[in-house]
């Protein structure tokens, strides 16, 4: 590998090379001259907010009937806690962000006072009473995930894997896993490092990958090294999963979103942009019902923010958590709890499976699961422990809002009521059923063998199931495989069978016999897992057997099985599987809202063949017209390929639709037209396609209008009104060498997001092929690479609210090489870029540190 490429890979590691969603406004939008930020809540109605002891704070709590709150840990043992985890020995690991907002100006945030501590309950009374500092001298640490024989710790800009190698609970080994895990705080440029929107919440998920909130990377330990994958950006603070492995996240004013469809499936077909199924809005509303007035919120001067002086809707929603234990009772299993630290409360949502998706309703009418009248109660994270209790991380402080978006109104509130006083506190609470004596549950996996661990996969509490799955996969002891196979196919508990399947996947020991048996399981969660895990067999000699077994599920009545089957069959890339996917849509799409899109995402490059097969099918010729939208989506994908031979076959198929299928004909034309409208380039034919004359003869004004519009997207030599195609000058030898280098650099550093086909990755990066930004002004394009761009940015008619980081560490030659490549690849025909031009622009803007915005770039010629 050349030194140029090695340096480029170093750049990718340093910057991530990824696109990130737009960060928060620096300062509130209304905090500008002329705007009056007048308090709404009368001063006499605002209760005092003194610094309370943990015992005093406990008296301010109001909890739903049937529950009580216990103190698990408190300051000074723990200070400024933001995240935690309980390890297989029952010890509590806590991230302490001790430099967060020491005062209203954030002075000292860059000091290395953060730490990760390990708490122990030495006398078994349920209260943690011993703290050992595992790792200190951290700047604004924010994330923690127990993994292998150590822990992942996120402290921007690094994600570290840390170990204690001698048993003293102190870190003595650090391995760098990522260098783009947020931006380290800079006192001179606070807006660059917004702690409210940096990566967080690493979650060991059901599929044995570690996902993160607010981050586009995922990780796993495999074959003796850390492996990194690309995923979509999720939420703002917090990440959780349900029994299907679906990920839940949210943002400050949007409490709960769900990836009903695992996001990696949705980017499979670049010709079908923005499919549905990820980032699905779940709750019926965003209402909250605090126990006290809430003048101390950032926009508390706006009438629409308050209801009788109390917060009306979420403004600081974070840490959605799916409760999956038996301690609370079956009616609480699978509920979604969401923190609202600005409103001093925790909401409970009841989730329901509806039409292949997830919806949520409030558990209580105009009240919440957990509220406090203490303004300093700041619930910022939720977890389940081995005892099944719900643990609440309480940051306990007056000032919650970070300085980069602190309004003058909130600053005044904080100063007048001394909310900025009382720092380095914090508590961790435990919610348990009232009237129930809580047994002390102290797991100790170290005293058991891996064979004994297997039984924990069937535990009623997800903490045990997930911890066991992780430990078994990390241990890699293949002697447990027979026990796992037996559990997967004959275990008593459905969730035990499901986790056994995923453990086998993590161990790479999945086999056709286990697949066949699990696909017949009575529980849909097990069948969904079996379908998805069967994909591991597609690269080997067992593919045929696996696909045959999957095809037998075509009549499954469970929406989640139907959806996963559609997604998985798309991975098979098999004609029989494609036909089965289409039949799933015909049979179930009405009651499964994401099914059709799931099928189309898995058909990249095979849409035309399926369309032709379905058109020749008597069953499809008689199918309901609600399938026309699906067929139109396939037509869109074919036209988006812009391959003349395939587009001509599509036009022939459209022209030869029976007269009884007029609506279907229109749907196919609409699909093709939507692709034509999304690109600025016509489809090039060697000569006029004969079928076009047939299309123009079709009757009906609606058809003729569509054919006329479609005709404008087709060109051939000599077509009237079409100017000759411009001659693109050949590259010189030096420019060709630059193009070749650019291709290598792009593949090594840019293709993970923008993809080698240049069509981008939905939810992560916009397309470069046929992009007006790539084909347009090189002056704008160079600026984007040197300094980054902050969205929203409109590309090919679609708006992308994403940020691209600056890549100015590429030298002039490398930058010119990459840009020359993308301006000439994928039928792009823009002029090459010279290093001297890059050098001139770099010098002219040497002092610039901000990313460019669209309105600025459009002023550049």
PDB file of C-alpha atoms in Angstrom, residues 10 70 81 183 191 238 241 257 262 288 326 361 384 437 451 473 475 518 558 568 614 626 628 658 674 708 838 848:
ATOM      1  CA  UNK A  10      -4.439   8.034   9.182  1.00  0.00           C
ATOM      2  CA  UNK A  70     -34.089   3.694  47.324  1.00  0.00           C
ATOM      3  CA  UNK A  81     -22.557  10.960  37.262  1.00  0.00           C
ATOM      4  CA  UNK A 183     -14.475  16.823  19.796  1.00  0.00           C
ATOM      5  CA  UNK A 191     -19.222  25.746  19.908  1.00  0.00           C
ATOM      6  CA  UNK A 238     -29.035   7.533  25.122  1.00  0.00           C
ATOM      7  CA  UNK A 241     -33.061  -1.998  22.614  1.00  0.00           C
ATOM      8  CA  UNK A 257     -37.678   7.027  17.950  1.00  0.00           C
ATOM      9  CA  UNK A 262     -32.200  -2.342  11.164  1.00  0.00           C
ATOM     10  CA  UNK A 288     -45.031  16.117  30.018  1.00  0.00           C
ATOM     11  CA  UNK A 326     -39.765  -9.303  35.666  1.00  0.00           C
ATOM     12  CA  UNK A 361     -49.104   5.891  24.550  1.00  0.00           C
ATOM     13  CA  UNK A 384     -31.595  -2.268  34.792  1.00  0.00           C
ATOM     14  CA  UNK A 437     -38.262  -7.024  50.467  1.00  0.00           C
ATOM     15  CA  UNK A 451     -21.395 -24.288  30.500  1.00  0.00           C
ATOM     16  CA  UNK A 473     -19.227 -14.702  22.671  1.00  0.00           C
ATOM     17  CA  UNK A 475     -14.960 -16.213  25.832  1.00  0.00           C
ATOM     18  CA  UNK A 518     -35.686 -22.375  14.882  1.00  0.00           C
ATOM     19  CA  UNK A 558     -46.468 -12.307  12.294  1.00  0.00           C
ATOM     20  CA  UNK A 568     -33.108 -11.302   4.693  1.00  0.00           C
ATOM     21  CA  UNK A 614     -44.345 -10.247 -12.188  1.00  0.00           C
ATOM     22  CA  UNK A 626     -52.658  -1.188  -4.045  1.00  0.00           C
ATOM     23  CA  UNK A 628     -49.166  -0.574  -8.118  1.00  0.00           C
ATOM     24  CA  UNK A 658     -53.073  -4.704 -20.840  1.00  0.00           C
ATOM     25  CA  UNK A 674     -39.742  10.288 -10.275  1.00  0.00           C
ATOM     26  CA  UNK A 708     -44.078  13.601 -22.874  1.00  0.00           C
ATOM     27  CA  UNK A 838      -6.240  24.258  -3.779  1.00  0.00           C
ATOM     28  CA  UNK A 848     -11.025  30.183   8.890  1.00  0.00           C
TER      29      UNK A 848
END
